[in-house]
Tab-separated table of C-alpha atoms in Angstrom:
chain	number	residue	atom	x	y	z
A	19	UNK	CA	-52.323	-29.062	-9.434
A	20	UNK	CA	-55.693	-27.570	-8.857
A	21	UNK	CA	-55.098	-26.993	-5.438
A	22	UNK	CA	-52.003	-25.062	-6.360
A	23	UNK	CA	-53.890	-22.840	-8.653
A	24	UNK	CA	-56.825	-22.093	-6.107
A	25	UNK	CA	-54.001	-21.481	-3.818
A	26	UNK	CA	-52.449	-18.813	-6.129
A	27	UNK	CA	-55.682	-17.458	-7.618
A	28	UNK	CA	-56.379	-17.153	-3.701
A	29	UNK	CA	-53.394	-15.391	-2.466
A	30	UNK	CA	-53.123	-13.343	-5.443
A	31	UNK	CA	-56.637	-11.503	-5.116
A	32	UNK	CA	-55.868	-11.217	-0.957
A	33	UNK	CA	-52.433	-9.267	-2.098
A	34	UNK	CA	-54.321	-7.445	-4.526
A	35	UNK	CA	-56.659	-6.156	-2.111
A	36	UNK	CA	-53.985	-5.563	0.676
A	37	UNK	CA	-52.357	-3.175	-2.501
A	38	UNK	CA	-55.532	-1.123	-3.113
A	39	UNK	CA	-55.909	-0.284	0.591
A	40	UNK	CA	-52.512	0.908	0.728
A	41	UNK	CA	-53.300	3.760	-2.047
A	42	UNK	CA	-51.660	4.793	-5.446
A	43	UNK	CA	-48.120	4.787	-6.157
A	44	UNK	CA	-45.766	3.824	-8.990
A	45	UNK	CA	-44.698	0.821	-6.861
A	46	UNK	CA	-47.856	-0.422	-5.819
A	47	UNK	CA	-49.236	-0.287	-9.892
A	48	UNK	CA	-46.773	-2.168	-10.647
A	49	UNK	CA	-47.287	-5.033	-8.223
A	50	UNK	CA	-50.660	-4.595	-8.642
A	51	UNK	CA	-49.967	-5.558	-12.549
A	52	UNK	CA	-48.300	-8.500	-11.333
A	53	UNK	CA	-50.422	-9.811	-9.061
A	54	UNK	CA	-53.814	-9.212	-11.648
A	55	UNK	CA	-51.515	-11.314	-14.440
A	56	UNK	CA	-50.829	-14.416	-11.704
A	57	UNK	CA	-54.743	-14.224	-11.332
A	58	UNK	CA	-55.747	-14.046	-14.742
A	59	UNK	CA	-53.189	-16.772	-15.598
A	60	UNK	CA	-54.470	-18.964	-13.053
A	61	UNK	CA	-58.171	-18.215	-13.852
A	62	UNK	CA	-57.665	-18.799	-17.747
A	63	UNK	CA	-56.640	-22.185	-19.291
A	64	UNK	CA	-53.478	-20.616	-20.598
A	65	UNK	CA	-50.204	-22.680	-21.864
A	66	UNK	CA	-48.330	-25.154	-20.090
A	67	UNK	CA	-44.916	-23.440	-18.904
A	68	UNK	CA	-42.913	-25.742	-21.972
A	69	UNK	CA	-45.602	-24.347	-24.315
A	70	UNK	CA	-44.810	-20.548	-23.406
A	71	UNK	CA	-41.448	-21.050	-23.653
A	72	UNK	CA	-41.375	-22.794	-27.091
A	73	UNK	CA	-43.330	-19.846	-29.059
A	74	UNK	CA	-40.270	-17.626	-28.459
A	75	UNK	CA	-41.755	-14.961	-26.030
A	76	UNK	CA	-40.690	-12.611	-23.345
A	77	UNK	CA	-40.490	-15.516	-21.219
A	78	UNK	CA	-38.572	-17.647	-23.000
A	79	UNK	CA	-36.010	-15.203	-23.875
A	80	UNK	CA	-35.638	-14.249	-19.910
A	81	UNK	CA	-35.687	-18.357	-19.920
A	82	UNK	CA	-32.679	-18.627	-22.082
A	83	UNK	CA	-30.534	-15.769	-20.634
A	84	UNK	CA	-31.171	-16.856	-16.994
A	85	UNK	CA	-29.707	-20.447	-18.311
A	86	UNK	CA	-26.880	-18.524	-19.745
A	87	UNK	CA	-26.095	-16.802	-16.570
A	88	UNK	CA	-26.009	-20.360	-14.689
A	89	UNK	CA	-23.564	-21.488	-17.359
A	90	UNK	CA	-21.226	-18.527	-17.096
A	91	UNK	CA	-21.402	-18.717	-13.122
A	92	UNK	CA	-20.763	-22.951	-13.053
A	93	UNK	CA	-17.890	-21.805	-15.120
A	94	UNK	CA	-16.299	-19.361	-13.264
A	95	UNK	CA	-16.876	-20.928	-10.078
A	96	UNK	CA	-15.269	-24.286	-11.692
A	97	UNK	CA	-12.029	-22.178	-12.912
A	98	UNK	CA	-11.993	-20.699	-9.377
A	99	UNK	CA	-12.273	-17.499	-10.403
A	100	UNK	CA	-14.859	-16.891	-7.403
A	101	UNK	CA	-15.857	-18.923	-4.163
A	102	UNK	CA	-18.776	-20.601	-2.762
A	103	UNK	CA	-20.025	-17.328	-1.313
A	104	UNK	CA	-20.287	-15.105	-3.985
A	105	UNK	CA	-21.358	-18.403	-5.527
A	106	UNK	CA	-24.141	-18.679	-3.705
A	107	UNK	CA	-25.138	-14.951	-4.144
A	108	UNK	CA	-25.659	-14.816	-7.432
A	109	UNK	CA	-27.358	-17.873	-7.751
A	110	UNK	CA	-29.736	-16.834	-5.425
A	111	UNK	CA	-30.240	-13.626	-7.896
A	112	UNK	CA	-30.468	-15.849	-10.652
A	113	UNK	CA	-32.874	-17.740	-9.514
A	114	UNK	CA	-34.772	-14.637	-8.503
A	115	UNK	CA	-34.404	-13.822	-12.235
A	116	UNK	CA	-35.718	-17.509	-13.269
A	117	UNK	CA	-38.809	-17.116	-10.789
A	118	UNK	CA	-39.588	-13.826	-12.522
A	119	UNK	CA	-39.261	-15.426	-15.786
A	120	UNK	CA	-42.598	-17.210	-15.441
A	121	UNK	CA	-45.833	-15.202	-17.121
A	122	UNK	CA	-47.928	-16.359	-13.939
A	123	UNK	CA	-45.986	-14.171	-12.148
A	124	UNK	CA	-44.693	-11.114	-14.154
A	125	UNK	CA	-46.992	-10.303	-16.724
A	126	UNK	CA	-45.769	-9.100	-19.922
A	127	UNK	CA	-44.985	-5.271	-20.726
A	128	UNK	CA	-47.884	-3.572	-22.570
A	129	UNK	CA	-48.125	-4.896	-26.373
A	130	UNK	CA	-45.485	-7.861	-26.212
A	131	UNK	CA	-47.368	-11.364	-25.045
A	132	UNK	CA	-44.963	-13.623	-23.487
């Protein structure tokens, strides 16, 4: 577990720095607020991932709708309403969704704490 956090802390300042040589833009502040949350999450004793989801945040909302999505795709892939391809596509977006989900690596939008 520490490793993985020194490896994240690590990787998120290089990607940080790659950003600021590349100049401003609307894209690039927004990964750049990314990448400075997954540091400061890493660098700060923050809550467990259970924890963040359990006080009802940002996170936990995202949480619940991605499980929600999962449900509704099992379903219609169960009543064959689609195949394993398109299957597979949207779960791949899903879990996209999930991955994004988690405040070390999106950080919350100004004012709402996740």
């Amino acid at each position: 577990e520490r490793e993985v956090g020194i490896a994240r802390a690590e990787t998120s300042r290089a990607a940080l720095e790659a950003l600021e040589r590349g100049g401003p833009s609307s894209a690039a502040d927004v990964l750049r607020a990314e990448y400075r949350a997954r540091l400061r999450a890493e660098e700060s004793a923050g809550p467990t991932r259970s924890e963040a989801q359990a006080d009802g945040g940002l996170a936990a909302l995202q949480q619940r709708a991605v499980e929600a999505q999962r449900d509704a795709l099992t379903e219609l892939r169960a009543r064959q309403v689609i195949g394993d391809d398109a299957f597979h596509v949207v779960e791949e977006e899903i879990d996209l969704m999930e991955l994004t989900a988690d405040a070390r690596v999106r950080p919350a939008p100004d004012g709402v704490e996740s």
